[in-house]
XYZ file of C-alpha atoms in Angstrom:
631
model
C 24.149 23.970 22.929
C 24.303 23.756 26.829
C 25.613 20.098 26.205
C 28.539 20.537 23.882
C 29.076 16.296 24.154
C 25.518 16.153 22.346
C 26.077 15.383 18.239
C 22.069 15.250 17.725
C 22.323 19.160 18.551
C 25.343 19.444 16.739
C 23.567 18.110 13.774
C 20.273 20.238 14.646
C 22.467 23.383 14.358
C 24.137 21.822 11.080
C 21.051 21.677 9.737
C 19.602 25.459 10.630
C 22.348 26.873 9.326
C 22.080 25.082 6.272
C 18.221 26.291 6.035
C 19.691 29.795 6.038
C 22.134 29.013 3.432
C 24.898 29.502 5.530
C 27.498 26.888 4.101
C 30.653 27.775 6.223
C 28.737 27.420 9.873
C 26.534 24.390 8.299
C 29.713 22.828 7.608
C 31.513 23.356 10.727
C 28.517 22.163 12.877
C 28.189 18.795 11.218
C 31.770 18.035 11.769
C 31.453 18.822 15.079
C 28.683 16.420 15.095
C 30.487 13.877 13.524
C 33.427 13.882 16.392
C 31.359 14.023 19.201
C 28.883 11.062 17.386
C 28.710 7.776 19.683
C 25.694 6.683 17.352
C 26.067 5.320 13.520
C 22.623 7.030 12.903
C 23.875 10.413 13.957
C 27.372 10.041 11.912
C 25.573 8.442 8.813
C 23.276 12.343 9.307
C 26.047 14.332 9.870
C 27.993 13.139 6.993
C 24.654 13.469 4.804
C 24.481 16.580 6.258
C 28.386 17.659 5.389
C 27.471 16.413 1.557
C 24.334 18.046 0.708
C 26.167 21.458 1.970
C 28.743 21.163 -0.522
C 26.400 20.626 -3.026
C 24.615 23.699 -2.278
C 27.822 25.250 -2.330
C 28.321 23.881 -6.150
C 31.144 21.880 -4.806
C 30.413 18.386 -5.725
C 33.493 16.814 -5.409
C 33.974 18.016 -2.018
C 30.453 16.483 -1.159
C 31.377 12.852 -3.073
C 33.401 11.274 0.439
C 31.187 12.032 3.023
C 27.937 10.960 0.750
C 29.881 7.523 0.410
C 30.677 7.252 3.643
C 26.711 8.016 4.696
C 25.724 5.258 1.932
C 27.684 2.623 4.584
C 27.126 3.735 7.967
C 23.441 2.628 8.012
C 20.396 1.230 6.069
C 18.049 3.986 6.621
C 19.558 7.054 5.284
C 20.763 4.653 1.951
C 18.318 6.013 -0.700
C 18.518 9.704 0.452
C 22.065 9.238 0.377
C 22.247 7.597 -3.068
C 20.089 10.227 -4.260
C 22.091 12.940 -2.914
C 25.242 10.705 -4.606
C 23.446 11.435 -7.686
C 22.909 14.423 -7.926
C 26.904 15.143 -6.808
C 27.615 12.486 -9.647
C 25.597 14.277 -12.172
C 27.521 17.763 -11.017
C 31.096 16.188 -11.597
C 29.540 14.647 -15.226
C 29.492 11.257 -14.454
C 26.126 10.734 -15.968
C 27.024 6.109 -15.426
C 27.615 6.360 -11.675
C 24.455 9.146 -11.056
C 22.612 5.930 -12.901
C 23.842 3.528 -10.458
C 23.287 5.807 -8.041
C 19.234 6.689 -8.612
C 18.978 2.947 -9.085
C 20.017 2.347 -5.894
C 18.062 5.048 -4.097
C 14.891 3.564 -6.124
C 15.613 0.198 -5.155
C 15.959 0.425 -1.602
C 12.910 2.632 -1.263
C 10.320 2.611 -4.360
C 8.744 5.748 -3.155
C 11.675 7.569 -4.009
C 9.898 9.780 -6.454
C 12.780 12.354 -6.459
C 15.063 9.540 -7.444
C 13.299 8.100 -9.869
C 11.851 11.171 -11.973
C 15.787 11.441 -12.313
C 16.312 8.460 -13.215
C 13.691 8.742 -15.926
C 15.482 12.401 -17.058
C 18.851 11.040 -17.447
C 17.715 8.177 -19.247
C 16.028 10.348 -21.319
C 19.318 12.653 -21.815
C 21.956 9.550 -22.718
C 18.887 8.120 -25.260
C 17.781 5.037 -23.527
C 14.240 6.106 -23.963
C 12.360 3.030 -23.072
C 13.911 2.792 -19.794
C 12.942 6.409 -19.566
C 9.654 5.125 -21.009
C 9.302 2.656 -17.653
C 10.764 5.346 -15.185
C 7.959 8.073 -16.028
C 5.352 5.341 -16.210
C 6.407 4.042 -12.580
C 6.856 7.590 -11.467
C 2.742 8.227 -12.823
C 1.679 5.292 -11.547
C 2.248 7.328 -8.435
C 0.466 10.370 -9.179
C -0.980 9.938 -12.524
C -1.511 13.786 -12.473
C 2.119 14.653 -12.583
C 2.277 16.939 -16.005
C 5.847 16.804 -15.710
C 6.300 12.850 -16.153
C 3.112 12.941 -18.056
C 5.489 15.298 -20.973
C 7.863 13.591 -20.982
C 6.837 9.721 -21.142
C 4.604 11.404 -24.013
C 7.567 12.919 -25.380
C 10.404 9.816 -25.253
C 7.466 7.613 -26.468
C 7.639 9.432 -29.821
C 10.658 7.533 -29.977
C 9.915 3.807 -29.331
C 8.702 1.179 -32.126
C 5.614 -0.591 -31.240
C 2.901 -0.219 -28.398
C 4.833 1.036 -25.248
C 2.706 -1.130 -23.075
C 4.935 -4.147 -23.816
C 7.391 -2.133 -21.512
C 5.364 -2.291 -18.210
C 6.850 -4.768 -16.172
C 3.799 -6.225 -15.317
C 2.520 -10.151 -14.044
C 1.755 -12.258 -16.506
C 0.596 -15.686 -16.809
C -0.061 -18.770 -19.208
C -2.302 -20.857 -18.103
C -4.017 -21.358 -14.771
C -2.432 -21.751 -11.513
C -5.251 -24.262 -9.566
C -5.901 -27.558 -10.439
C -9.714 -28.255 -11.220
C -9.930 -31.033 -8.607
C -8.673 -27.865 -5.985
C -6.067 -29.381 -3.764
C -5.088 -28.670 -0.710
C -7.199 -27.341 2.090
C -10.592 -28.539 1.299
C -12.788 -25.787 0.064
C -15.298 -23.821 3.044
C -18.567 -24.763 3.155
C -19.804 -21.363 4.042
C -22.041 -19.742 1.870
C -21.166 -15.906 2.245
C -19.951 -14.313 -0.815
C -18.724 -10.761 -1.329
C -18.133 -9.202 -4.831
C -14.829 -7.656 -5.239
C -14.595 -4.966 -8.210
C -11.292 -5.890 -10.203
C -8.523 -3.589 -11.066
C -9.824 -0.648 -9.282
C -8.115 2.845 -9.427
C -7.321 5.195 -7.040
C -10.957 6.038 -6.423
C -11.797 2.369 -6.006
C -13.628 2.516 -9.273
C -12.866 -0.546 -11.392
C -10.900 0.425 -14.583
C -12.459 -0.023 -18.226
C -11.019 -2.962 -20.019
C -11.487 -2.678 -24.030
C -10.302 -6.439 -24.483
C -9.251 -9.208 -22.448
C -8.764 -13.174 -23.196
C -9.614 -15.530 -20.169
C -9.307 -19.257 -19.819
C -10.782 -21.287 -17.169
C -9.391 -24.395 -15.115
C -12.377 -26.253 -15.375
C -15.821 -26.512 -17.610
C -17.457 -23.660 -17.206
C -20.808 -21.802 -18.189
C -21.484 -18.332 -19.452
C -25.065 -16.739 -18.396
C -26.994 -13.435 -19.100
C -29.623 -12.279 -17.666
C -30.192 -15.930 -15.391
C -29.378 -18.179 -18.731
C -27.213 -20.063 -20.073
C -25.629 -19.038 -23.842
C -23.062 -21.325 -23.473
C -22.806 -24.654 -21.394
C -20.079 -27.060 -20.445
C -17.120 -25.138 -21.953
C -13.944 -27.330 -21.542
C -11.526 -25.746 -19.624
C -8.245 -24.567 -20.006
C -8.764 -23.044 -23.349
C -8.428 -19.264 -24.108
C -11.174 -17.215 -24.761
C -11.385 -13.542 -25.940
C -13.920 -10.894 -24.846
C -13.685 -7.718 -26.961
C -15.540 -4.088 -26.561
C -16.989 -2.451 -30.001
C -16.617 1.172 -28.991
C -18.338 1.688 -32.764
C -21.122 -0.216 -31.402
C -20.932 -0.524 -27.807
C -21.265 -4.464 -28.144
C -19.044 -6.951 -26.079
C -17.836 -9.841 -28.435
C -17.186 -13.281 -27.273
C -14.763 -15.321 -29.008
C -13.833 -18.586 -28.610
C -10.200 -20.329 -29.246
C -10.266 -19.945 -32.633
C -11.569 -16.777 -32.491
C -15.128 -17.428 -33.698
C -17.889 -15.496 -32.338
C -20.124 -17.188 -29.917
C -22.175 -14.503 -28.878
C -22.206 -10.902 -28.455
C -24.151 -8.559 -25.680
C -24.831 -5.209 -24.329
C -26.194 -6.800 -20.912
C -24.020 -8.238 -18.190
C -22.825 -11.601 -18.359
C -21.099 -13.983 -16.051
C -18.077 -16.833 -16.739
C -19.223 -19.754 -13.960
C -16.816 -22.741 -13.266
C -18.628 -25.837 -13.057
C -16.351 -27.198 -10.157
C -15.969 -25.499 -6.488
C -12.820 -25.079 -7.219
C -12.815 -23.331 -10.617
C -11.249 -20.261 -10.970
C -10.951 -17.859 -13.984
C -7.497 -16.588 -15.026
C -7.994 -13.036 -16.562
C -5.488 -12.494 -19.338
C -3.316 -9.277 -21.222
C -6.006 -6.747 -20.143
C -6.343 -3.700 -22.069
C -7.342 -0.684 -20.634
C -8.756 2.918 -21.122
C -6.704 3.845 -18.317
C -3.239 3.578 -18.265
C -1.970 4.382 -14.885
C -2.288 4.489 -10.789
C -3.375 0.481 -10.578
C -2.140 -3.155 -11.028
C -3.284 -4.117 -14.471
C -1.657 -6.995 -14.196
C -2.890 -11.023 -15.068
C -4.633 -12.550 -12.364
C -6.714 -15.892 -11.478
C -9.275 -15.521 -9.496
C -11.651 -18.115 -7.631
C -15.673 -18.255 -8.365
C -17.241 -16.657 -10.837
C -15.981 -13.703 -13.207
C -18.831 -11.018 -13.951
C -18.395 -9.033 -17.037
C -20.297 -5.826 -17.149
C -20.645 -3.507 -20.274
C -20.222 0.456 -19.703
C -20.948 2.994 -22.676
C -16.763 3.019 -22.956
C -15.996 -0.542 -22.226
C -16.319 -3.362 -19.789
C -15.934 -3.401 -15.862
C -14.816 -6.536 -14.118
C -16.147 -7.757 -10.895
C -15.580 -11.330 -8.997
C -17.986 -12.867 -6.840
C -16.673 -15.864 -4.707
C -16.846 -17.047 -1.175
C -15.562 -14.838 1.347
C -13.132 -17.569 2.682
C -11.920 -18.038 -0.739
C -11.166 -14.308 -1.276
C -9.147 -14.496 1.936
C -6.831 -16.811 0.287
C -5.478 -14.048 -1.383
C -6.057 -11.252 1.119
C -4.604 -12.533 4.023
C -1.534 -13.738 1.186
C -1.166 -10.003 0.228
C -1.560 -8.043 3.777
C 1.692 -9.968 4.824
C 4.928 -10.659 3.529
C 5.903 -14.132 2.823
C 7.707 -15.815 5.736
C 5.561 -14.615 8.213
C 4.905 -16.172 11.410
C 1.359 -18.705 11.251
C 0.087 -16.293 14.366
C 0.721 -13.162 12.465
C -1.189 -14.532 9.710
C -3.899 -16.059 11.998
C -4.286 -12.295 13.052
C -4.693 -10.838 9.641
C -7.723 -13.723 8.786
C -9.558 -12.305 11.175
C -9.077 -8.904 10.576
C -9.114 -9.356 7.154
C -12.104 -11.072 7.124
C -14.008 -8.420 9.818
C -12.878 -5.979 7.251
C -14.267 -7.590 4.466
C -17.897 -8.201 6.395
C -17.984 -4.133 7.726
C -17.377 -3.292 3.832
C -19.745 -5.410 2.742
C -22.566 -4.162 5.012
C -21.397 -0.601 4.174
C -21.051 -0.625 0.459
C -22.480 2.245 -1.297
C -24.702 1.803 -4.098
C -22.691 1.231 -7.118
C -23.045 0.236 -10.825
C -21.226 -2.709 -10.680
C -23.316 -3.626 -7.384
C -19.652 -4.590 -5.895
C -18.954 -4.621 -1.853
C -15.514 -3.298 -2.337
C -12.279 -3.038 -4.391
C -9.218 -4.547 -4.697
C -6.729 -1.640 -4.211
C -4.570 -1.015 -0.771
C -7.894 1.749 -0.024
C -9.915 -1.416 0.668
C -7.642 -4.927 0.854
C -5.063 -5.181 -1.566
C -6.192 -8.659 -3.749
C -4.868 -9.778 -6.595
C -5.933 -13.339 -6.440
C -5.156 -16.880 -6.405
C -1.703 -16.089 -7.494
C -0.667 -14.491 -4.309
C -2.033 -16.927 -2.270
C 0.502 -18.756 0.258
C 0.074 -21.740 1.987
C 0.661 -20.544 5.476
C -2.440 -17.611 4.820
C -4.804 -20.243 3.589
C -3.730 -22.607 6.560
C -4.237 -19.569 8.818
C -8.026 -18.483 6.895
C -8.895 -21.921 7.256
C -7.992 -22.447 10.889
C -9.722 -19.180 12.070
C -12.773 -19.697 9.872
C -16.111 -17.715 11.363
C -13.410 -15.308 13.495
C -14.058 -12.108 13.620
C -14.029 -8.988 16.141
C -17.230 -7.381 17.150
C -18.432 -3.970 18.655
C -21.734 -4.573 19.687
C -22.665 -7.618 18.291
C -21.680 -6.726 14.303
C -18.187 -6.651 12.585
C -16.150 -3.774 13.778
C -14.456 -1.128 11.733
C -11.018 -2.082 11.679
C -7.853 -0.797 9.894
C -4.705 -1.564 9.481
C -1.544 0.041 8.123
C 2.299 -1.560 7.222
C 4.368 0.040 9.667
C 3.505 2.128 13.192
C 7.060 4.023 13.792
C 6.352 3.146 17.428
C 2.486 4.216 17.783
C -0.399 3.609 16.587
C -2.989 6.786 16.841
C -6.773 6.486 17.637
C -9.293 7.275 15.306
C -12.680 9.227 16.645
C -15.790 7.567 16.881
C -18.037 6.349 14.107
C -22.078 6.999 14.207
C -21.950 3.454 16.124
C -19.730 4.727 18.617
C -17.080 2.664 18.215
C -13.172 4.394 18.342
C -10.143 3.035 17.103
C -7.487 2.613 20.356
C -3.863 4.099 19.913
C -1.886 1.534 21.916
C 2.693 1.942 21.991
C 3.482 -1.138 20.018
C 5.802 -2.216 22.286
C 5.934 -2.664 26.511
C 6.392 0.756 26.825
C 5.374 3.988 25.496
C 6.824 6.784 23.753
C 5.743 10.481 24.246
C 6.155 12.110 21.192
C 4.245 14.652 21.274
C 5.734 15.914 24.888
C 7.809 18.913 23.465
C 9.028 19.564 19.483
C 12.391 17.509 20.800
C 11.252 14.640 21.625
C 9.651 14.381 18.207
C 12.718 15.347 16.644
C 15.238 13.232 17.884
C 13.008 10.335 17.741
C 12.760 10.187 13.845
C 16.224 10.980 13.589
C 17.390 7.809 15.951
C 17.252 4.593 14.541
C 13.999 2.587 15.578
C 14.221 1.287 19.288
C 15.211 -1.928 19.536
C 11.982 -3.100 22.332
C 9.399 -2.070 19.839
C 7.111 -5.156 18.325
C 7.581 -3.330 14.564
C 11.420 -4.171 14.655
C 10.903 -7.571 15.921
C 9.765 -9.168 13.524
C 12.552 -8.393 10.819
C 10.682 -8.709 7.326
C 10.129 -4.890 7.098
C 12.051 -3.090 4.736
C 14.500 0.025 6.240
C 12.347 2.611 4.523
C 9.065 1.369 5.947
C 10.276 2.515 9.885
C 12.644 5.815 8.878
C 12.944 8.047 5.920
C 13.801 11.121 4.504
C 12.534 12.941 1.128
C 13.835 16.440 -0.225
C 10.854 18.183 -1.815
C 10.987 20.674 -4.058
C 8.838 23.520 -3.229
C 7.807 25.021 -6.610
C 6.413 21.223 -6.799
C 4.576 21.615 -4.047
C 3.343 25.399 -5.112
C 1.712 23.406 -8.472
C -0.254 20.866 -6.507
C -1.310 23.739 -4.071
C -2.292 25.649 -6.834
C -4.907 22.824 -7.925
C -6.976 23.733 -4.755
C -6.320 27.926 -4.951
C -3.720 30.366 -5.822
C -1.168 30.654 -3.678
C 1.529 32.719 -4.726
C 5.276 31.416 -4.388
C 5.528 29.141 -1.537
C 6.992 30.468 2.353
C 6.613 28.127 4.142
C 5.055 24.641 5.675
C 3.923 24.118 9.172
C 2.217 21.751 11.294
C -1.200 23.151 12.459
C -1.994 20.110 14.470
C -0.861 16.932 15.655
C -2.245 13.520 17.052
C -1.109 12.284 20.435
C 1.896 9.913 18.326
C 2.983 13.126 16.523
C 1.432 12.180 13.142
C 0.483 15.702 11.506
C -3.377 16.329 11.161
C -4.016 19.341 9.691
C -1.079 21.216 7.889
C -0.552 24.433 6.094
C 1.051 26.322 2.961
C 1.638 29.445 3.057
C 2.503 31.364 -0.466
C 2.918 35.018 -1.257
C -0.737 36.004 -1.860
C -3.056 33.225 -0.048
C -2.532 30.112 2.650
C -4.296 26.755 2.086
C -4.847 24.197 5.107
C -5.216 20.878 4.397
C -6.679 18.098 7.003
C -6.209 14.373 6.837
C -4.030 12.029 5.171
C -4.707 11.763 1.697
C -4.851 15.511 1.418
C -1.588 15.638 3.191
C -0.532 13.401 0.694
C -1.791 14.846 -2.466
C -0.185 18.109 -1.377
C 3.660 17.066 -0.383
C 3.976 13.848 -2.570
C 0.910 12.406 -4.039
C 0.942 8.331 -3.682
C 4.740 8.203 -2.394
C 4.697 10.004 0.810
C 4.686 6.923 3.493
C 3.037 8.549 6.506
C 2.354 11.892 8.416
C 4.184 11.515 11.186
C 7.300 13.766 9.966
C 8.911 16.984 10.932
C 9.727 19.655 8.239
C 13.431 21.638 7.485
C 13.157 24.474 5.183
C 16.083 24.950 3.378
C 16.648 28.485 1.694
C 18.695 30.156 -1.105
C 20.381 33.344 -0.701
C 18.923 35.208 -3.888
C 15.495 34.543 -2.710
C 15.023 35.561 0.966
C 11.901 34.488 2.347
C 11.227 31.499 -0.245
C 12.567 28.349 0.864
C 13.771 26.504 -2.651
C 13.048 22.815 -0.780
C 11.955 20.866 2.238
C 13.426 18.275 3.933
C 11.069 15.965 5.758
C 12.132 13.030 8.152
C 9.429 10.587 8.984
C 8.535 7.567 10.110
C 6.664 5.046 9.703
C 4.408 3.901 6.535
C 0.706 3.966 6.388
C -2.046 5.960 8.225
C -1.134 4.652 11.847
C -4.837 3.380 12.565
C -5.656 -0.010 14.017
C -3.304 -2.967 13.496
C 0.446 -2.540 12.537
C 1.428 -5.234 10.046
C 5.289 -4.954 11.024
C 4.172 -5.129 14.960
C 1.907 -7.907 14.271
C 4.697 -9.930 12.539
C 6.717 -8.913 15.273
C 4.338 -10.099 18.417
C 4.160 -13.369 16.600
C 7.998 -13.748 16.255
C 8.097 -13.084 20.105
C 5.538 -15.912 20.814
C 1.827 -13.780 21.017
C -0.573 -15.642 19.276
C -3.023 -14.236 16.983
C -5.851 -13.677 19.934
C -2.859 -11.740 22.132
C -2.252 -9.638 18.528
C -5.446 -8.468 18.126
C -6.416 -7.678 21.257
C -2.973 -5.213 21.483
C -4.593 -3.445 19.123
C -8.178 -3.381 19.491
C -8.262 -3.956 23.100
C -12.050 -2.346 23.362
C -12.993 -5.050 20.743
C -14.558 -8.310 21.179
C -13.455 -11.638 19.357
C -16.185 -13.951 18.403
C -17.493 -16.005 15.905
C -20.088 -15.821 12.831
C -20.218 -19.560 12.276
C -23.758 -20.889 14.360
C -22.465 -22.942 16.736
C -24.259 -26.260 18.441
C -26.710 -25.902 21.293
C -25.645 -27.825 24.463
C -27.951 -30.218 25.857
C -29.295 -29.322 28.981
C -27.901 -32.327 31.698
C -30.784 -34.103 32.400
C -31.028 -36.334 35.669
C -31.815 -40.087 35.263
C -35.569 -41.087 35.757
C -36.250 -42.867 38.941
C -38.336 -46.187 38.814
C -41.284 -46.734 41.115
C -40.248 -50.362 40.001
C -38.502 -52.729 42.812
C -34.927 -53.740 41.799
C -36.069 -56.896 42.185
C -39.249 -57.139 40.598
C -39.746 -61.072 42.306
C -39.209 -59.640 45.835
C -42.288 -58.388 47.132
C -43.604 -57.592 50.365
């Protein structure tokens, strides 16, 4: 500490000592830190800092003032904070206030998991078992692997009346959203489709539904095998389909519940008008977490396709019209029209590359509808200013070489984007600063360090824009490490976990490959989802984080948690949602956006567009201008 005037050190040292489980030092560095702090980010740390070392201490009301005081001093330490609030709450045995507490951690940052598998064990403890029901079931739909939640939503459900399913707070919906006649924006005359596999799981397979009712908003046909079983259905009626597992035959019922035909083929629900859409209804499924199984409308046609366990669900419509809801979901509402603009063509260049690179699949589908392809849930996400936005940028897309490029896209950069290597095409993916300036983060361990403990700079195009949450540019989790040493353990045995470490890093400090290190064996994982799946499966919001062992004094050597502070959300490839919204607040329209990001990338169009005439010089007469003057 050659700068004594310096409260990030201060806090640094705070911090190291606390890894060592020294409480007195730990204790005395942070409140040196928090005199000598000119920043509300480095108070609002120090006094996190101050609380969690009393609570290691088992002195919880001693860390109740400055937890409070780090719960006002700045939005992106709040759900650490509360959690930590909780946890003091729960020491001094006020189990109401370590509620309010966990709530409030969850709700200003859903990937929380800490916070909320505590929320779901206290509810548990005071007997409010289905909200303990709902906590373990949000907590799974995380990482539906988690044996933990998995015992005890199995355990509290032992206790509930009815189906538990009627808890799941998901979307549902009477009767259809669009009119038959369409409205609005007249429908694209384009005829590219794509098929989009419905409610698709973490593996982008679709999930299998065991019953479902749908209703139409329009007359409608159902076909099998190139016929029609039933023509000119009216519309806006509700229809059942229902799998026989006893038989493996898909029943078709009509309002009253008759049976109008039953199938083990394929069959396909076809609105009569353009503008029909299908609105899928209380969906039942094998599965029962990890994907949106809620109601949804979709546009075109609804294909139903029997499995040996149930049916899969896949919807084919026009590419323009699945960008309705795309473009809808990829931004939040409120947007700028350039920011969405932007996303219609990416979104759309994304949805061409997927569709010439589908793999062979049962359900012959060219993609999902999960956040690993394009998040789509259908016409009922759809807002006005995305379909203005698809509509105005219709046949856009970017090109490498003459064919869609591979494009990506992620919520929220932390102040880089990184570069991805090149495909068998050659094409790369650019890391570009996303703002005028760069940031060197990976220049020396420091710089990394202070920069995701600082608040977000205020020149970057991610903070611009102003509809990003807190958590999606800075956060902190707590992991505990026997956690970790279980999901380790799925891959090889381990042994009790020593450490973490960062075994390489991109050029914007995001971790590549990284490495745990147990008693008997290491295991290195590379890339993000394995990252992912190893720290915090589903709720970990990017890799570009730095890791704090902390350690108990009975076990030397074996750190009890980590404490990771990151920034950003998503992978960091391609287009930044929050930057895009933010170039767009500053002015940039959509062509500026895009080429930010993908500045090796060409913008053109896929719609055929009209030949010029070639100029062609009048035709001279031999004639006299005067035909009755002659010579």
């Amino acid at each position: 500490l050659q700068n004594e005037d310096d409260s990030f050190l201060w806090n640094q040292r705070g911090w190291a000592y606390l890894a060592l489980d020294r409480g007195r030092e730990a204790r005395d560095s942070f409140a040196k830190a928090l005199e000598r702090s000119t920043t509300t980010a480095n108070q609002a740390e120090a006094n996190l800092g101050l609380g969690m070392t009393s609570l290691r201490d088992s002195r919880p009301k001693t860390a109740l003032p400055p937890l409070r005081e780090a719960l006002v001093q700045g939005p992106y330490l709040i759900p650490q904070a509360a959690y930590q609030t909780g946890l003091t709450a729960l020491g001094v045995g006020d189990k109401q206030a370590a509620l309010a507490y966990f709530r409030q951690s969850v709700s200003q940052d859903p990937w929380q998991m800490e916070s909320l598998k505590e929320l779901g064990k206290l509810y548990e403890k005071i007997g409010e078992n289905r909200m303990a029901w709902r906590a373990f079931q949000a907590a799974l739909s995380f990482d539906p692997a988690d044996s933990e939640s998995l015992a005890s939503m199995r355990k509290v459900t032992k206790f509930l009346t009815g189906d538990p399913r009627a808890l799941e707070p998901v979307r549902r919906l009477s009767r259809p959203l669009l009119p038959a006649s369409g409205g609005g924006i007249p429908p694209s005359p384009s005829t590219l489709t794509v098929r989009v596999a419905l409610f698709t799981l973490a593996d982008a397979t679709p999930a299998t539904a065991l019953r479902f009712y749908f209703m139409a908003n329009s007359q409608f046909h159902i076909a099998t095998a190139g016929q029609n079983v039933k023509e000119d259905v009216r519309g806006l009626e509700q229809w059942e389909v229902q799998f026989r597992p006893e038989t493996n035959i898909v029943e078709v019922r009509d309002t009253v519940r008759n049976i109008q035909f039953t199938t083990k083929q394929p069959f396909r629900i076809i609105p009569t008008s353009r503008s029909g859409s299908v609105l899928i209804k209380s969906a039942e499924f094998r599965e029962g977490f990890g994907f949106d199984s809620g109601d949804r409308e979709v546009r075109g046609i609804l294909e139903v396709i029997p499995t040996p366990y149930g049916v899969r669900l896949v919807n084919e419509t026009p590419l323009e019209d699945y960008l309705y809801g795309a473009v809808a979901a990829a931004l939040p509402d409120g947007a700028p029209p350039q920011a969405f603009q932007a996303q219609a063509v990416l979104s759309r260049t994304r949805a061409l590359w997927m569709k010439a690179n589908a793999q062979p699949n049962m359900e012959r589908s060219d993609f999902c509808d999960s956040k690993r392809c394009q998040l789509y849930v259908g016409l009922n996400s759809e807002l006005r200013d995305a379909t203005r936005a698809v509509a105005a940028t219709e046949g856009w897309i970017l090109k490498w070489r003459g064919r869609p490029a591979r494009v990506a896209q992620h919520a929220h950069c932390g102040g880089r984007t990184d570069p991805e290597p090149a495909d068998e095409t050659g094409q790369i993916l650019v890391g570009v600063p996303d703002g005028p300036s760069d940031i060197a983060l990976s220049a020396s361990p420091g710089a990394l360090e202070r920069f995701v403990h600082a608040y977000p700079p205020a020149e970057r195009y991610c903070e611009a824009g102003s509809l990003s949450t807190p958590s999606e540019a800075r956060w902190v989790r707590v992991l505990n490490a026997k956690e970790i040493m279980k999901r380790a353990e799925r891959t090889k045995p381990i042994g009790r976990l020593r450490g973490l470490s960062a075994l390489r890093r991109s050029p914007s400090g995001r971790i590549l490959a990284l490495e745990a290190a147990g008693i008997d064996d290491k295991l290195a994982v590379e890339g993000d989802d394995a990252i992912r799946d190893l720290l915090s499966p589903g709720s970990l919001r990017s890799t570009l984080f730095t890791i704090q062992p902390l350690f108990d004094a009975g076990r030397p050597g074996s750190p009890s948690h980590f404490v990771l502070w990151g920034a950003g959300t998503g992978s960091g490839a391609g287009m930044c949602s929050a930057g895009a919204v933010g170039q767009a607040s500053l002015g940039r329209g959509w062509r500026q956006i895009l080429t930010h990001y993908f500045p090796n990338l060409s913008i053109d169009t896929i719609v055929p567009q009209p030949k010029a005439t070639e100029a062609r010089s009048p035709r001279r007469s031999t004639r006299p201008l005067n035909p009755r003057r002659r010579k």
